[in-house]
mmCIF file of C-alpha atoms in Angstrom:
data_model
loop_
_atom_site.group_PDB
_atom_site.id
_atom_site.type_symbol
_atom_site.label_atom_id
_atom_site.label_comp_id
_atom_site.label_asym_id
_atom_site.label_seq_id
_atom_site.Cartn_x
_atom_site.Cartn_y
_atom_site.Cartn_z
ATOM 1 C CA UNK Z 991 76.887 -68.808 -57.336
ATOM 2 C CA UNK Z 992 75.850 -65.526 -56.196
ATOM 3 C CA UNK Z 993 73.671 -63.204 -58.360
ATOM 4 C CA UNK Z 994 72.326 -59.488 -58.003
ATOM 5 C CA UNK Z 995 69.624 -57.931 -60.533
ATOM 6 C CA UNK Z 996 67.718 -55.075 -61.314
ATOM 7 C CA UNK Z 997 64.474 -53.771 -63.264
ATOM 8 C CA UNK Z 998 64.001 -50.690 -64.064
ATOM 9 C CA UNK Z 999 62.185 -51.248 -67.434
ATOM 10 C CA UNK Z 1000 58.960 -50.047 -66.539
ATOM 11 C CA UNK Z 1001 57.213 -48.788 -63.990
ATOM 12 C CA UNK Z 1002 58.477 -50.324 -61.550
ATOM 13 C CA UNK Z 1003 61.775 -49.960 -59.922
ATOM 14 C CA UNK Z 1004 63.253 -53.452 -58.743
ATOM 15 C CA UNK Z 1005 66.798 -54.716 -56.376
ATOM 16 C CA UNK Z 1006 67.487 -58.535 -55.653
ATOM 17 C CA UNK Z 1007 70.195 -59.926 -55.100
ATOM 18 C CA UNK Z 1008 69.878 -64.435 -55.463
ATOM 19 C CA UNK Z 1009 72.321 -66.845 -54.286
ATOM 20 C CA UNK Z 1010 72.274 -70.308 -54.237
ATOM 21 C CA UNK Z 1011 67.441 -70.343 -55.648
ATOM 22 C CA UNK Z 1012 67.901 -68.430 -51.643
ATOM 23 C CA UNK Z 1013 66.284 -64.222 -51.940
ATOM 24 C CA UNK Z 1014 69.302 -62.170 -49.882
ATOM 25 C CA UNK Z 1015 67.327 -59.595 -50.663
ATOM 26 C CA UNK Z 1016 64.385 -57.616 -52.455
ATOM 27 C CA UNK Z 1017 63.501 -54.254 -52.272
ATOM 28 C CA UNK Z 1018 61.113 -53.198 -54.985
ATOM 29 C CA UNK Z 1019 59.083 -49.785 -54.905
ATOM 30 C CA UNK Z 1020 56.100 -48.791 -57.142
ATOM 31 C CA UNK Z 1021 55.759 -45.351 -57.191
ATOM 32 C CA UNK Z 1022 55.828 -41.462 -59.279
ATOM 33 C CA UNK Z 1023 59.420 -41.037 -58.546
ATOM 34 C CA UNK Z 1024 62.663 -42.367 -61.168
ATOM 35 C CA UNK Z 1025 64.151 -44.586 -60.892
ATOM 36 C CA UNK Z 1026 66.677 -42.094 -61.559
ATOM 37 C CA UNK Z 1027 65.752 -41.043 -58.507
ATOM 38 C CA UNK Z 1028 65.271 -44.681 -56.505
ATOM 39 C CA UNK Z 1029 67.549 -47.216 -57.942
ATOM 40 C CA UNK Z 1030 71.009 -45.987 -56.650
ATOM 41 C CA UNK Z 1031 69.345 -45.636 -53.459
ATOM 42 C CA UNK Z 1032 67.997 -48.661 -53.139
ATOM 43 C CA UNK Z 1033 70.955 -51.385 -54.281
ATOM 44 C CA UNK Z 1034 72.894 -49.643 -51.828
ATOM 45 C CA UNK Z 1035 70.328 -49.746 -48.905
ATOM 46 C CA UNK Z 1036 70.610 -53.702 -50.364
ATOM 47 C CA UNK Z 1037 73.875 -53.688 -50.439
ATOM 48 C CA UNK Z 1038 73.871 -52.598 -46.516
ATOM 49 C CA UNK Z 1039 71.209 -54.355 -45.316
ATOM 50 C CA UNK Z 1040 72.529 -57.881 -46.278
ATOM 51 C CA UNK Z 1041 75.970 -56.666 -45.730
ATOM 52 C CA UNK Z 1042 76.452 -57.331 -49.403
ATOM 53 C CA UNK Z 1043 79.767 -57.399 -50.486
ATOM 54 C CA UNK Z 1044 79.935 -56.413 -54.363
ATOM 55 C CA UNK Z 1045 82.768 -57.772 -54.797
ATOM 56 C CA UNK Z 1046 81.419 -61.408 -53.931
ATOM 57 C CA UNK Z 1047 78.568 -60.967 -56.949
ATOM 58 C CA UNK Z 1048 78.988 -63.961 -59.591
ATOM 59 C CA UNK Z 1049 77.624 -62.070 -62.241
ATOM 60 C CA UNK Z 1050 74.473 -58.837 -62.204
ATOM 61 C CA UNK Z 1051 72.307 -59.928 -64.491
ATOM 62 C CA UNK Z 1052 69.344 -56.691 -65.574
ATOM 63 C CA UNK Z 1053 66.164 -56.101 -67.163
ATOM 64 C CA UNK Z 1054 67.579 -55.699 -70.347
ATOM 65 C CA UNK Z 1055 63.843 -54.906 -72.807
ATOM 66 C CA UNK Z 1056 62.045 -54.228 -74.279
ATOM 67 C CA UNK Z 1057 60.543 -51.140 -71.659
ATOM 68 C CA UNK Z 1058 60.465 -47.698 -70.730
ATOM 69 C CA UNK Z 1059 63.154 -46.502 -72.780
ATOM 70 C CA UNK Z 1060 64.674 -44.315 -70.556
ATOM 71 C CA UNK Z 1061 63.485 -46.981 -67.695
ATOM 72 C CA UNK Z 1062 66.196 -49.288 -69.316
ATOM 73 C CA UNK Z 1063 68.465 -46.648 -70.542
ATOM 74 C CA UNK Z 1064 68.781 -46.570 -66.279
ATOM 75 C CA UNK Z 1065 68.969 -49.678 -65.267
ATOM 76 C CA UNK Z 1066 72.018 -50.403 -68.164
ATOM 77 C CA UNK Z 1067 74.064 -48.364 -67.503
ATOM 78 C CA UNK Z 1068 73.574 -48.539 -63.995
ATOM 79 C CA UNK Z 1069 74.635 -52.014 -64.535
ATOM 80 C CA UNK Z 1070 77.376 -51.334 -66.936
ATOM 81 C CA UNK Z 1071 79.166 -49.273 -63.687
ATOM 82 C CA UNK Z 1072 78.167 -52.252 -61.985
ATOM 83 C CA UNK Z 1073 79.868 -53.890 -64.090
ATOM 84 C CA UNK Z 1074 83.491 -52.325 -64.926
ATOM 85 C CA UNK Z 1075 83.824 -51.114 -61.549
ATOM 86 C CA UNK Z 1076 84.132 -55.229 -59.874
ATOM 87 C CA UNK Z 1077 84.547 -56.421 -62.646
ATOM 88 C CA UNK Z 1078 81.738 -58.716 -63.313
ATOM 89 C CA UNK Z 1079 79.594 -60.130 -65.941
ATOM 90 C CA UNK Z 1080 76.286 -59.081 -67.827
ATOM 91 C CA UNK Z 1081 72.972 -61.356 -67.977
ATOM 92 C CA UNK Z 1082 70.910 -59.136 -70.656
ATOM 93 C CA UNK Z 1083 67.572 -61.305 -68.911
ATOM 94 C CA UNK Z 1084 64.733 -60.431 -71.681
ATOM 95 C CA UNK Z 1085 62.060 -57.992 -69.567
ATOM 96 C CA UNK Z 1086 58.784 -59.476 -70.867
ATOM 97 C CA UNK Z 1087 60.470 -63.391 -70.577
ATOM 98 C CA UNK Z 1088 62.115 -61.775 -66.877
ATOM 99 C CA UNK Z 1089 57.248 -61.042 -66.237
ATOM 100 C CA UNK Z 1090 56.638 -64.384 -66.625
ATOM 101 C CA UNK Z 1091 59.397 -66.164 -65.051
ATOM 102 C CA UNK Z 1092 57.458 -64.667 -61.795
ATOM 103 C CA UNK Z 1093 54.577 -67.231 -62.348
ATOM 104 C CA UNK Z 1094 56.077 -70.595 -62.151
ATOM 105 C CA UNK Z 1095 54.583 -73.327 -61.683
ATOM 106 C CA UNK Z 1096 51.504 -72.238 -63.745
ATOM 107 C CA UNK Z 1097 49.107 -74.689 -65.138
ATOM 108 C CA UNK Z 1098 47.771 -71.496 -67.492
ATOM 109 C CA UNK Z 1099 49.172 -70.320 -70.258
ATOM 110 C CA UNK Z 1100 51.013 -67.054 -69.347
ATOM 111 C CA UNK Z 1101 50.955 -63.855 -71.121
ATOM 112 C CA UNK Z 1102 52.913 -60.792 -69.720
ATOM 113 C CA UNK Z 1103 51.592 -56.956 -71.492
ATOM 114 C CA UNK Z 1104 53.674 -54.501 -71.189
ATOM 115 C CA UNK Z 1105 52.427 -50.788 -72.045
ATOM 116 C CA UNK Z 1106 53.378 -50.441 -74.958
ATOM 117 C CA UNK Z 1107 51.505 -47.615 -76.394
ATOM 118 C CA UNK Z 1108 49.470 -47.311 -79.537
ATOM 119 C CA UNK Z 1109 47.224 -49.702 -78.571
ATOM 120 C CA UNK Z 1110 50.053 -51.624 -78.262
ATOM 121 C CA UNK Z 1111 52.015 -54.417 -76.319
ATOM 122 C CA UNK Z 1112 54.926 -55.691 -75.332
ATOM 123 C CA UNK Z 1113 54.246 -59.011 -74.828
ATOM 124 C CA UNK Z 1114 55.179 -63.414 -75.726
ATOM 125 C CA UNK Z 1115 52.972 -66.076 -74.709
ATOM 126 C CA UNK Z 1116 55.070 -68.839 -71.924
ATOM 127 C CA UNK Z 1117 54.018 -71.887 -70.645
ATOM 128 C CA UNK Z 1118 55.771 -74.429 -67.779
ATOM 129 C CA UNK Z 1119 56.461 -77.804 -67.949
ATOM 130 C CA UNK Z 1120 59.037 -80.590 -66.250
ATOM 131 C CA UNK Z 1121 60.612 -78.231 -64.528
ATOM 132 C CA UNK Z 1122 61.034 -74.919 -66.594
ATOM 133 C CA UNK Z 1123 59.981 -72.354 -68.595
ATOM 134 C CA UNK Z 1124 59.045 -73.133 -72.486
ATOM 135 C CA UNK Z 1125 58.692 -70.282 -74.821
ATOM 136 C CA UNK Z 1126 54.779 -70.734 -76.868
ATOM 137 C CA UNK Z 1127 55.330 -66.759 -78.291
ATOM 138 C CA UNK Z 1128 58.886 -65.325 -77.967
ATOM 139 C CA UNK Z 1129 58.368 -61.187 -76.984
ATOM 140 C CA UNK Z 1130 57.442 -59.129 -79.378
ATOM 141 C CA UNK Z 1131 55.408 -55.310 -79.552
ATOM 142 C CA UNK Z 1132 52.668 -56.086 -81.462
ATOM 143 C CA UNK Z 1133 49.024 -54.932 -80.917
ATOM 144 C CA UNK Z 1134 45.766 -55.494 -78.101
ATOM 145 C CA UNK Z 1135 44.336 -56.934 -81.524
ATOM 146 C CA UNK Z 1136 47.023 -59.602 -82.468
ATOM 147 C CA UNK Z 1137 48.258 -61.026 -78.816
ATOM 148 C CA UNK Z 1138 44.160 -61.667 -78.271
ATOM 149 C CA UNK Z 1139 43.179 -63.757 -81.172
ATOM 150 C CA UNK Z 1140 46.610 -65.448 -80.545
ATOM 151 C CA UNK Z 1141 45.573 -67.051 -77.016
ATOM 152 C CA UNK Z 1142 42.110 -66.956 -79.305
ATOM 153 C CA UNK Z 1143 43.894 -69.089 -81.641
ATOM 154 C CA UNK Z 1144 45.456 -71.958 -78.833
ATOM 155 C CA UNK Z 1145 41.767 -72.604 -77.048
ATOM 156 C CA UNK Z 1146 43.558 -72.797 -73.850
ATOM 157 C CA UNK Z 1147 42.633 -70.584 -70.262
ATOM 158 C CA UNK Z 1148 45.644 -67.911 -69.872
ATOM 159 C CA UNK Z 1149 46.814 -65.932 -67.181
ATOM 160 C CA UNK Z 1150 47.638 -62.232 -67.851
ATOM 161 C CA UNK Z 1151 49.976 -59.997 -65.665
ATOM 162 C CA UNK Z 1152 51.601 -57.196 -65.854
ATOM 163 C CA UNK Z 1153 51.666 -52.621 -66.039
ATOM 164 C CA UNK Z 1154 49.517 -53.221 -69.012
ATOM 165 C CA UNK Z 1155 46.405 -55.610 -67.877
ATOM 166 C CA UNK Z 1156 44.374 -52.295 -66.390
ATOM 167 C CA UNK Z 1157 45.824 -50.289 -69.215
ATOM 168 C CA UNK Z 1158 43.582 -53.917 -71.281
ATOM 169 C CA UNK Z 1159 41.588 -55.090 -69.053
ATOM 170 C CA UNK Z 1160 38.776 -53.952 -70.554
ATOM 171 C CA UNK Z 1161 39.241 -54.913 -74.621
ATOM 172 C CA UNK Z 1162 40.583 -58.558 -73.471
ATOM 173 C CA UNK Z 1163 36.887 -59.021 -70.741
ATOM 174 C CA UNK Z 1164 34.763 -57.903 -73.825
ATOM 175 C CA UNK Z 1165 37.075 -60.249 -77.270
ATOM 176 C CA UNK Z 1166 38.632 -62.740 -75.144
ATOM 177 C CA UNK Z 1167 36.880 -66.630 -76.124
ATOM 178 C CA UNK Z 1168 39.085 -68.910 -73.584
ATOM 179 C CA UNK Z 1169 39.263 -68.546 -69.338
ATOM 180 C CA UNK Z 1170 41.023 -66.174 -68.355
ATOM 181 C CA UNK Z 1171 42.444 -64.264 -65.234
ATOM 182 C CA UNK Z 1172 44.355 -61.992 -64.008
ATOM 183 C CA UNK Z 1173 48.126 -62.182 -61.237
ATOM 184 C CA UNK Z 1174 46.884 -61.049 -58.179
ATOM 185 C CA UNK Z 1175 48.936 -58.087 -57.109
ATOM 186 C CA UNK Z 1176 52.351 -59.513 -55.508
ATOM 187 C CA UNK Z 1177 53.196 -60.808 -58.473
ATOM 188 C CA UNK Z 1178 52.150 -59.276 -61.335
ATOM 189 C CA UNK Z 1179 54.831 -56.261 -62.173
ATOM 190 C CA UNK Z 1180 58.928 -56.611 -63.060
ATOM 191 C CA UNK Z 1181 60.265 -57.799 -60.256
ATOM 192 C CA UNK Z 1182 63.509 -58.290 -59.615
ATOM 193 C CA UNK Z 1183 63.573 -61.775 -58.273
ATOM 194 C CA UNK Z 1184 62.850 -63.217 -60.453
ATOM 195 C CA UNK Z 1185 65.563 -61.201 -63.021
ATOM 196 C CA UNK Z 1186 67.963 -63.017 -60.642
ATOM 197 C CA UNK Z 1187 65.909 -66.582 -60.654
ATOM 198 C CA UNK Z 1188 65.486 -66.244 -64.693
ATOM 199 C CA UNK Z 1189 69.106 -64.589 -65.070
ATOM 200 C CA UNK Z 1190 70.885 -67.541 -62.251
ATOM 201 C CA UNK Z 1191 69.940 -69.583 -65.344
ATOM 202 C CA UNK Z 1192 70.894 -67.667 -67.857
ATOM 203 C CA UNK Z 1193 74.396 -67.345 -66.988
ATOM 204 C CA UNK Z 1194 75.183 -70.495 -65.663
ATOM 205 C CA UNK Z 1195 74.612 -71.943 -69.896
ATOM 206 C CA UNK Z 1196 77.770 -69.111 -70.167
ATOM 207 C CA UNK Z 1197 74.690 -66.729 -72.092
ATOM 208 C CA UNK Z 1198 76.542 -63.451 -70.249
ATOM 209 C CA UNK Z 1199 78.614 -60.048 -71.730
ATOM 210 C CA UNK Z 1200 80.672 -58.030 -70.639
ATOM 211 C CA UNK Z 1201 79.856 -54.820 -69.432
ATOM 212 C CA UNK Z 1202 81.566 -52.839 -72.502
ATOM 213 C CA UNK Z 1203 79.463 -54.950 -74.186
ATOM 214 C CA UNK Z 1204 75.920 -54.866 -73.215
ATOM 215 C CA UNK Z 1205 73.650 -52.361 -73.994
ATOM 216 C CA UNK Z 1206 69.403 -52.202 -73.823
ATOM 217 C CA UNK Z 1207 67.695 -54.264 -76.548
ATOM 218 C CA UNK Z 1208 64.374 -51.448 -77.123
ATOM 219 C CA UNK Z 1209 61.929 -54.246 -79.538
ATOM 220 C CA UNK Z 1210 61.443 -50.998 -81.617
ATOM 221 C CA UNK Z 1211 61.910 -47.550 -82.458
ATOM 222 C CA UNK Z 1212 61.721 -44.881 -80.008
ATOM 223 C CA UNK Z 1213 58.318 -42.079 -80.765
ATOM 224 C CA UNK Z 1214 61.555 -40.007 -81.620
ATOM 225 C CA UNK Z 1215 63.233 -42.409 -83.703
ATOM 226 C CA UNK Z 1216 60.086 -42.942 -85.520
ATOM 227 C CA UNK Z 1217 58.009 -39.515 -85.983
ATOM 228 C CA UNK Z 1218 62.107 -38.405 -87.478
ATOM 229 C CA UNK Z 1219 61.933 -41.113 -90.402
ATOM 230 C CA UNK Z 1220 57.759 -40.539 -91.135
ATOM 231 C CA UNK Z 1221 59.479 -37.148 -91.228
ATOM 232 C CA UNK Z 1222 62.312 -37.787 -93.939
ATOM 233 C CA UNK Z 1223 59.035 -40.196 -95.451
ATOM 234 C CA UNK Z 1224 56.971 -36.556 -96.326
ATOM 235 C CA UNK Z 1225 60.480 -35.334 -97.688
ATOM 236 C CA UNK Z 1226 61.896 -38.363 -100.074
ATOM 237 C CA UNK Z 1227 57.166 -38.305 -101.314
#
């Protein structure tokens, strides 16, 4: 089984190809350029370097959200375009799940934190047991206080990762009552290899869709949509 994976859900842009549990190639960039500038050139570079015939892939896995609205749209549009051109299915991989999967095998509770602005995070809680990842708390958009209280209530050591860590680190240090750590640089951000590895599992379960049916999962309304609803509510009042 050969999976092409894309992740542009956050600050990182990443492309990877996994075949039968082997990572053939990965290109990950965490820089200032927009994903519309980087994703396709990165894909082309990976294809050339591993001499990949795109027609030989079985599916395209994409980080489907939550995350940056613009980033998700770019990743989704790229995956859809490839899927339609190649007639390949799309595997929508939850962003927070894929981020947690970077720490496969961790003995501790795993808590991804993605900055969702307004002191909120896209997050969830995961654990690894018997060779698989189990969801303790499904992905959600909540205040940093809520997820901190949840971790404290579980009473287990927890490892945090994601672009929300630098933003919420001081709050966590002040309010956590359980032991905790922050994941190191090589596994603390989105990576397409994680999307591919998890996508491979989901695809084997039959959890795929056509390129035409694929769409991102934003998990909450965009800022523009929230502001519009607030104006409509104020108008009615």
